[in-house]
Every structure is written in structure tokens, then in C-alpha cells.
Amino acid sequence: MFAAFIVPTTWALSLGLALLVNQLRFMRAFFRSVFFLPTAVSYVAAALIWKMSIFSGVRFGLMNTALGWFGVDNIAYLANPSPPWYWLVIVTLRLWIQAGFYMILFLAALQNIPAELYEAAAIDGAKRGWQTFRHITLPQLRATSTAVILLLLVAAYQAFDEFFNIIGTKATWAQTPLMELYKTALGTSQDYGAGSAGAVILSLLICVVTLAQGRIMGFGRGEESK
């Protein structure tokens, strides 16, 4: 479920940021650095900020303070185990940290698209905007999009820090595979064998999903096979 939320959302956000930054005529390096800067933040530190300052659930929290300006009552984001509130905390944290990194990848790919393609499209009567994005930009970003989705899937299956520090191990309604392995190997049972076996199964699952996704999107194919 976390992968289903975070992979398409991060892909769309990072691509959108890359398109906006690529259109800038000045201060491009500044905005590129600003969006990339959260990548250097520790997941643990960011999770504590999200939990204690932004989505704390009290009226002094940043989000509840902003909602209070519009007359909305305080929301206990992590007290209720039902969606969507804890998903809002988890997804926004992961988006803030990793969107800038994938934006850099898309930005590099955008700058490598030959300008002659857009000039030829303009001569043929293609309109700037959706038409050129759909028929020129998006196909040229196919290899980068495939690589980004692969990285996002692997990172989603390896999610641990934000779930562990925001939700904890006692909440059974939001446990990632790594958190289950952590409880199995280092919890009360101390079952290292089961934990190691689970790690191997998780690795195989990641490999299978990655290979299947790469085959569907044509990752690694040469130009002659397209």
C-alpha cells in the first residue's frame, strides 16, 4: 500500500518540479539546490520533526495551527489507526525528502533532449504544452522514468525509519516488512533464523517486482529493440 501511494506520487511531483525548474531563465541553480537540499536530511530527524512539530496533533502543531485559521478543529493525525491521517504524515515526509533527488535525475534528462525535436514539432504545427509534452518530452524520458520507478519501488519496500519513529512497533495497523523483520529478529522472541529467512524472502520479492517492472517498461533495451 505504501508503494502504491508513494511511487506514482513521487514520480509525478519530481517530474513536475523538473519541468518547472527547466523552464527558468534565471536562478535555476538556486532552485535546483533548494529542492535537492532535503535529500541530505536524516530520515530519523525528519520523522521527529513531522511527528513533534508539524503533525503533532495539538493546537500548537504547525498543521493544526494553519487549519485553525480556517476554523477547522484539531486533528489527531496519529491517534486514529484508520486512513487517511497517518498516511498524510508518512507520505508527505517521504515526498519532502526524496522528490528533490529524482527531480535532479529528470532535470538532467530534460536538458539532454535535443532542441531540434521541439523545433521540428513547432514546424509541423504542434502546440506548446500538452502536445509537445506527450509526444516528445515524455517519450524521451522513458529510460529515466523507468530507472526512477525502479529506485522508488526498492526504496518503498525498504521503508523503515519513518514508520518506526512516527508510528512505532506497537501499532499493528501500519507495519512495513522491515519493521516485521525487526520485531521478529530483535523483539521479544529474538528469532534470528526467522528474521534472516524473512530478509531473504523480502530480497527475492524486491528482485521479482523489479525485474517484472523493468520488463514491462523495457528497461535495458537498446534503441534497435524499441
Coordinates of C-alpha atoms in Angstrom, one line a residue:
M1 CA 0.0 0.0 0.0
F2 CA 2.8 2.4 0.8
A3 CA 4.5 1.7 -2.6
A4 CA 1.1 2.3 -4.3
F5 CA 0.9 5.7 -2.6
I6 CA 4.5 6.9 -2.8
V7 CA 5.8 5.7 -6.2
P8 CA 3.3 7.5 -8.6
T9 CA 3.1 10.5 -6.3
T10 CA 6.9 11.0 -6.1
W11 CA 7.3 10.3 -9.8
A12 CA 4.7 13.0 -10.7
L13 CA 6.0 15.5 -8.2
S14 CA 9.7 15.1 -9.1
L15 CA 8.8 15.3 -12.9
G16 CA 6.7 18.4 -12.3
L17 CA 9.4 20.1 -10.3
A18 CA 12.0 19.3 -13.0
L19 CA 9.8 20.7 -15.7
L20 CA 9.3 23.9 -13.7
V21 CA 13.0 24.4 -12.9
N22 CA 13.9 23.6 -16.5
Q23 CA 11.7 26.5 -17.7
L24 CA 13.5 29.0 -15.5
R25 CA 15.7 31.5 -17.2
F26 CA 17.5 32.7 -14.1
M27 CA 18.2 31.4 -10.6
R28 CA 18.0 27.8 -11.9
A29 CA 20.9 26.6 -9.8
F30 CA 19.3 28.2 -6.7
F31 CA 16.0 26.4 -7.0
R32 CA 17.7 23.2 -8.0
S33 CA 19.7 23.3 -4.8
V34 CA 16.7 24.3 -2.7
F35 CA 14.6 21.3 -3.9
F36 CA 17.6 18.9 -3.6
L37 CA 18.6 20.1 -0.1
P38 CA 16.1 17.9 1.9
T39 CA 17.8 14.8 0.5
A40 CA 20.7 15.4 2.9
V41 CA 18.3 15.3 5.9
S42 CA 18.3 12.2 8.1
Y43 CA 15.0 10.2 7.9
V44 CA 15.1 10.0 11.7
A45 CA 15.4 13.7 12.2
A46 CA 12.8 14.5 9.6
A47 CA 10.4 11.9 11.1
L48 CA 10.7 13.5 14.6
I49 CA 10.1 17.0 13.1
W50 CA 7.0 15.7 11.3
K51 CA 5.7 14.0 14.4
M52 CA 6.5 16.6 17.1
S53 CA 6.2 19.9 15.2
I54 CA 4.1 19.6 12.1
F55 CA 1.6 16.8 12.6
S56 CA 1.8 16.7 16.4
G57 CA -2.0 16.6 16.8
V58 CA -2.1 19.5 19.3
R59 CA -3.2 23.0 18.6
F60 CA 0.4 24.3 18.7
G61 CA 1.4 22.0 15.8
L62 CA 2.1 23.7 12.5
M63 CA -0.6 21.9 10.6
N64 CA -3.3 22.3 13.2
T65 CA -2.4 26.0 13.6
A66 CA -2.8 26.5 9.9
L67 CA -6.1 24.7 9.8
G68 CA -7.3 26.7 12.8
W69 CA -7.1 29.8 10.7
F70 CA -9.9 28.4 8.7
G71 CA -12.0 27.3 11.7
V72 CA -11.0 23.6 11.5
D73 CA -10.8 21.7 14.8
N74 CA -7.6 20.0 15.8
I75 CA -6.9 16.6 14.1
A76 CA -5.2 13.8 15.9
Y77 CA -3.1 12.6 13.0
L78 CA -1.5 9.5 14.7
A79 CA -4.2 8.7 17.3
N80 CA -6.6 7.1 14.9
P81 CA -5.3 4.0 13.1
S82 CA -7.7 4.4 10.1
P83 CA -6.6 6.3 6.9
P84 CA -6.1 8.9 5.7
W85 CA -4.4 10.8 8.5
Y86 CA -1.3 8.7 9.3
W87 CA -0.9 8.2 5.6
L88 CA -0.7 12.0 5.2
V89 CA 2.1 12.2 7.7
I90 CA 4.1 9.3 6.2
V91 CA 3.7 10.2 2.5
T92 CA 4.4 13.9 2.9
L93 CA 7.6 13.1 4.8
R94 CA 8.8 10.8 2.2
L95 CA 7.9 13.2 -0.6
W96 CA 9.7 16.1 1.0
I97 CA 12.9 14.0 1.4
Q98 CA 13.2 12.2 -1.8
A99 CA 11.4 14.3 -4.5
G100 CA 14.4 16.6 -4.9
F101 CA 16.7 13.7 -5.7
Y102 CA 14.6 12.3 -8.5
M103 CA 13.9 15.9 -9.7
I104 CA 17.7 16.1 -10.4
L105 CA 17.6 12.9 -12.5
F106 CA 14.6 14.2 -14.5
L107 CA 16.2 17.6 -14.9
A108 CA 19.4 16.0 -16.4
A109 CA 17.3 14.0 -18.8
L110 CA 15.3 17.1 -19.8
Q111 CA 18.4 19.0 -20.6
N112 CA 19.7 16.2 -22.8
I113 CA 16.6 16.3 -25.1
P114 CA 17.7 17.8 -28.5
A115 CA 16.1 21.2 -29.1
E116 CA 15.7 20.1 -32.8
L117 CA 12.8 17.9 -31.8
Y118 CA 10.8 20.8 -30.4
E119 CA 11.7 22.9 -33.4
A120 CA 10.6 20.2 -35.8
A121 CA 7.3 19.8 -33.8
A122 CA 6.7 23.5 -34.0
I123 CA 7.2 23.5 -37.8
D124 CA 4.7 20.6 -38.0
G125 CA 2.1 22.6 -36.1
A126 CA 2.4 21.0 -32.7
K127 CA 1.2 23.3 -29.9
R128 CA 3.5 24.0 -26.9
G129 CA 2.3 22.5 -23.7
W130 CA 0.5 19.2 -23.5
Q131 CA 1.1 18.1 -27.1
T132 CA 4.8 18.5 -27.0
F133 CA 5.0 17.0 -23.5
R134 CA 3.0 13.9 -24.5
H135 CA 4.6 13.2 -27.9
I136 CA 8.2 14.5 -27.4
T137 CA 9.2 15.1 -23.7
L138 CA 7.6 12.0 -22.1
P139 CA 8.8 9.5 -24.7
Q140 CA 12.3 11.0 -24.4
L141 CA 12.2 10.5 -20.6
R142 CA 11.2 6.8 -20.9
A143 CA 14.6 5.4 -19.7
T144 CA 14.9 7.9 -16.9
S145 CA 11.3 7.2 -15.8
T146 CA 11.9 3.5 -15.7
A147 CA 15.0 3.9 -13.6
V148 CA 13.2 6.3 -11.2
I149 CA 10.3 3.9 -10.8
L150 CA 12.7 1.0 -10.1
L151 CA 14.5 3.1 -7.4
L152 CA 11.2 4.2 -5.9
L153 CA 9.9 0.7 -5.7
V154 CA 13.0 -0.6 -4.0
A155 CA 13.0 2.3 -1.5
A156 CA 9.3 1.8 -0.8
Y157 CA 9.9 -1.9 0.1
Q158 CA 12.8 -0.9 2.3
A159 CA 10.8 1.8 4.3
F160 CA 11.6 1.6 8.0
D161 CA 12.8 4.8 9.6
E162 CA 9.7 7.0 9.2
F163 CA 7.3 4.2 10.2
F164 CA 9.4 3.2 13.2
N165 CA 9.9 6.8 14.5
I166 CA 6.4 8.1 13.7
I167 CA 4.1 5.2 14.4
G168 CA 6.3 2.8 16.4
T169 CA 6.2 -1.0 16.6
K170 CA 3.1 -1.4 18.8
A171 CA 0.7 -0.2 16.1
T172 CA -0.2 -3.3 14.2
W173 CA -2.2 -1.3 11.6
A174 CA 0.9 0.1 9.8
Q175 CA 3.8 -2.3 9.8
T176 CA 6.3 -2.4 6.9
P177 CA 8.1 -5.7 6.0
L178 CA 11.3 -4.4 7.6
M179 CA 9.5 -3.5 10.8
E180 CA 8.1 -7.0 11.0
L181 CA 11.6 -8.4 10.4
Y182 CA 12.9 -6.1 13.1
K183 CA 10.4 -7.3 15.6
T184 CA 11.0 -10.9 14.7
A185 CA 14.8 -10.8 15.0
L186 CA 15.3 -8.2 17.7
G187 CA 11.9 -8.3 19.6
T188 CA 10.9 -10.4 22.5
S189 CA 11.3 -13.7 20.6
Q190 CA 14.8 -13.0 19.3
D191 CA 14.3 -15.3 16.4
Y192 CA 17.3 -14.6 14.3
G193 CA 16.6 -17.5 12.0
A194 CA 13.1 -16.4 11.1
G195 CA 14.4 -12.8 10.7
S196 CA 17.1 -13.9 8.3
A197 CA 14.7 -16.1 6.3
G198 CA 12.3 -13.1 6.0
A199 CA 15.1 -10.9 4.8
V200 CA 15.9 -13.3 2.1
I201 CA 12.3 -13.6 1.0
L202 CA 12.0 -9.8 1.0
S203 CA 15.1 -9.5 -1.2
L204 CA 13.7 -12.1 -3.6
L205 CA 10.3 -10.2 -3.7
I206 CA 12.1 -6.9 -4.5
C207 CA 14.1 -8.7 -7.3
V208 CA 10.9 -10.2 -8.8
V209 CA 9.0 -7.0 -8.7
T210 CA 12.0 -5.0 -10.1
L211 CA 12.5 -7.5 -13.0
A212 CA 8.8 -7.6 -13.8
Q213 CA 8.6 -3.8 -13.8
G214 CA 11.7 -3.4 -15.8
R215 CA 10.5 -5.9 -18.4
I216 CA 7.1 -4.2 -18.7
M217 CA 8.7 -0.7 -19.2
G218 CA 11.6 -2.0 -21.4
F219 CA 14.5 -1.2 -19.0
G220 CA 17.8 -2.0 -20.6
R221 CA 16.6 -2.4 -24.1
G222 CA 18.7 -0.8 -26.9
E223 CA 17.5 1.7 -29.4
E224 CA 17.2 -1.0 -32.0
S225 CA 14.7 -3.0 -30.0
K226 CA 12.2 -0.2 -29.5

